[in-house]
Amino acid sequence: MKTKDIMLSAIQPTSYPHLGNYLGAVKNWVKLQDQYRSYCFIVDLHAITVPQTPENLSLNTLNAAAFNLAAGLNPKEVTLFIQSHVKEHAELAWILNCFTYFGELGRMTQFKDKSSKSGENIGAGLFTYPILMASDILLYDTKIVPVGEDQRQHVELTRNIATRFNHRFEKEIFIIPEPRIQGSGARIMDLQDPTSKMSKSAQNDKGVVFMNDSAKEMEKKIKGAVTDSGSEIVYTPDKPGIKNLIDIQVAITQKSIQEIVDHYQGKMYGHLKVDTAKLVMEEAMPIQEKAGQLLKDKDTLIDILHDGAERARNHARETLDRVYSTIGFVPGKGR
Ligand code: TRP
């Protein structure tokens, strides 16, 4: 039997997950979970590249774990853990720091964007963060990294660092990972500004459906979605508002675009909005309830995460030991 390829995905604990996170990422991992050997972790080490309050960080970390489990991630199938529980991430990051060029990091467009917005005091972590991401990926012999287009450059950097390291020591220490870029249908846009991606950092919450919004709030936001001029329901880039609502329906129902467009022949925008709101509520409410139950029993939730961390660590330690001995570090006690 061919062993399964390794897939790795990360969750940012910087807010409660929104509809874009759920439909663009989580729902997809749940669908793929038995095809791959999967690692899925909450990137609290990454979150602190920008200021976080301690209460929010721990709350959002546990919320993210509960949400993913509630959405159907099976912790027996997927190794689910908190990044800071596996200290090998930080350890490998240091090593890879010494195999990454200053110029490479300076070319990262996400860094250029973020640093131009954050004024004078730009944390070094914001600059070196792609190296931590490379460690995340390389620690687990990852083959597949499902990410949005905005992360492609970071995965490319990871490939370059891994290739450089392998060449330097003339051994295949690291597996070279591949980005799996999510299709446009999986890209849910802001309801108030359907030309930008739905994002927690949007100016206005009205365009962002958080998965812990009440049913009423969800309905209000979707019914209030900005639509386009005209009245015909068609799927085209010139009608980003309508296209987005159709994409939401496709992601939830897994029907084809054509099937949905056909269904709305001769109907009005209002119909599309009402139905989309209903679908979102029906999808989100059971997850919300389940997440609530998981959060009530924190000990069990934490046990699941500790168990995941232990499994992850076994793999991570093996990789790191291989790296340390390749570099020429003298083995420490117990290794
Ligand atoms: N940088 C990713 C983002 O901002 C999150 C991330 C951290 C990640 N480590 C990763 C994604 C490893 C894929 C693999 O969305």
PDB file of N, CA and C in Angstrom, residues 21 36 47 62 87 103 108 116 145 151 187-188 192 241 270 287:
ATOM      1  N   ASN A  21     -12.906  31.974   5.941  1.00  0.00           N
ATOM      2  CA  ASN A  21     -11.999  30.951   6.476  1.00  0.00           C
ATOM      3  C   ASN A  21     -12.642  29.576   6.375  1.00  0.00           C
ATOM      4  N   TYR A  36      -5.164  12.236   2.988  1.00  0.00           N
ATOM      5  CA  TYR A  36      -3.773  12.570   3.314  1.00  0.00           C
ATOM      6  C   TYR A  36      -3.482  12.236   4.759  1.00  0.00           C
ATOM      7  N   ALA A  47       1.028  34.492  15.355  1.00  0.00           N
ATOM      8  CA  ALA A  47       0.090  35.571  15.697  1.00  0.00           C
ATOM      9  C   ALA A  47       0.792  36.748  16.366  1.00  0.00           C
ATOM     10  N   LEU A  62      -8.173  28.747  21.576  1.00  0.00           N
ATOM     11  CA  LEU A  62      -9.102  27.655  21.907  1.00  0.00           C
ATOM     12  C   LEU A  62     -10.345  27.698  21.027  1.00  0.00           C
ATOM     13  N   LYS A  87       7.917  22.689  20.489  1.00  0.00           N
ATOM     14  CA  LYS A  87       8.952  23.736  20.472  1.00  0.00           C
ATOM     15  C   LYS A  87       9.935  23.582  19.310  1.00  0.00           C
ATOM     16  N   GLY A 103      18.027  39.417   1.430  1.00  0.00           N
ATOM     17  CA  GLY A 103      17.381  39.912   0.214  1.00  0.00           C
ATOM     18  C   GLY A 103      16.110  39.145  -0.129  1.00  0.00           C
ATOM     19  N   MET A 108       9.534  39.678  -0.051  1.00  0.00           N
ATOM     20  CA  MET A 108       8.204  39.131   0.255  1.00  0.00           C
ATOM     21  C   MET A 108       7.155  40.242   0.201  1.00  0.00           C
ATOM     22  N   SER A 116       4.708  48.630   5.357  1.00  0.00           N
ATOM     23  CA  SER A 116       4.441  50.004   4.921  1.00  0.00           C
ATOM     24  C   SER A 116       3.273  50.577   5.702  1.00  0.00           C
ATOM     25  N   VAL A 145       0.761  21.740   0.572  1.00  0.00           N
ATOM     26  CA  VAL A 145       0.397  22.861   1.435  1.00  0.00           C
ATOM     27  C   VAL A 145      -0.752  23.636   0.781  1.00  0.00           C
ATOM     28  N   GLN A 151      -0.222  33.340  -0.171  1.00  0.00           N
ATOM     29  CA  GLN A 151       0.842  32.611   0.530  1.00  0.00           C
ATOM     30  C   GLN A 151       1.769  31.854  -0.417  1.00  0.00           C
ATOM     31  N   ARG A 187     -12.661  31.326  -2.838  1.00  0.00           N
ATOM     32  CA  ARG A 187     -12.274  32.633  -2.329  1.00  0.00           C
ATOM     33  C   ARG A 187     -13.523  33.464  -2.085  1.00  0.00           C
ATOM     34  N   ILE A 188     -13.915  33.552  -0.833  1.00  0.00           N
ATOM     35  CA  ILE A 188     -15.130  34.293  -0.512  1.00  0.00           C
ATOM     36  C   ILE A 188     -14.760  35.755  -0.294  1.00  0.00           C
ATOM     37  N   GLN A 192     -19.581  43.703   1.532  1.00  0.00           N
ATOM     38  CA  GLN A 192     -19.747  45.135   1.242  1.00  0.00           C
ATOM     39  C   GLN A 192     -18.804  45.607   0.138  1.00  0.00           C
ATOM     40  N   GLY A 241     -20.509  41.085  -6.902  1.00  0.00           N
ATOM     41  CA  GLY A 241     -21.400  40.859  -5.757  1.00  0.00           C
ATOM     42  C   GLY A 241     -22.239  39.607  -5.951  1.00  0.00           C
ATOM     43  N   GLY A 270     -33.080  39.502  -4.955  1.00  0.00           N
ATOM     44  CA  GLY A 270     -33.610  39.239  -3.612  1.00  0.00           C
ATOM     45  C   GLY A 270     -33.715  37.750  -3.317  1.00  0.00           C
ATOM     46  N   ILE A 287     -22.719  23.996  13.644  1.00  0.00           N
ATOM     47  CA  ILE A 287     -21.290  24.067  13.985  1.00  0.00           C
ATOM     48  C   ILE A 287     -21.118  24.943  15.227  1.00  0.00           C
TER      49      ILE A 287
END
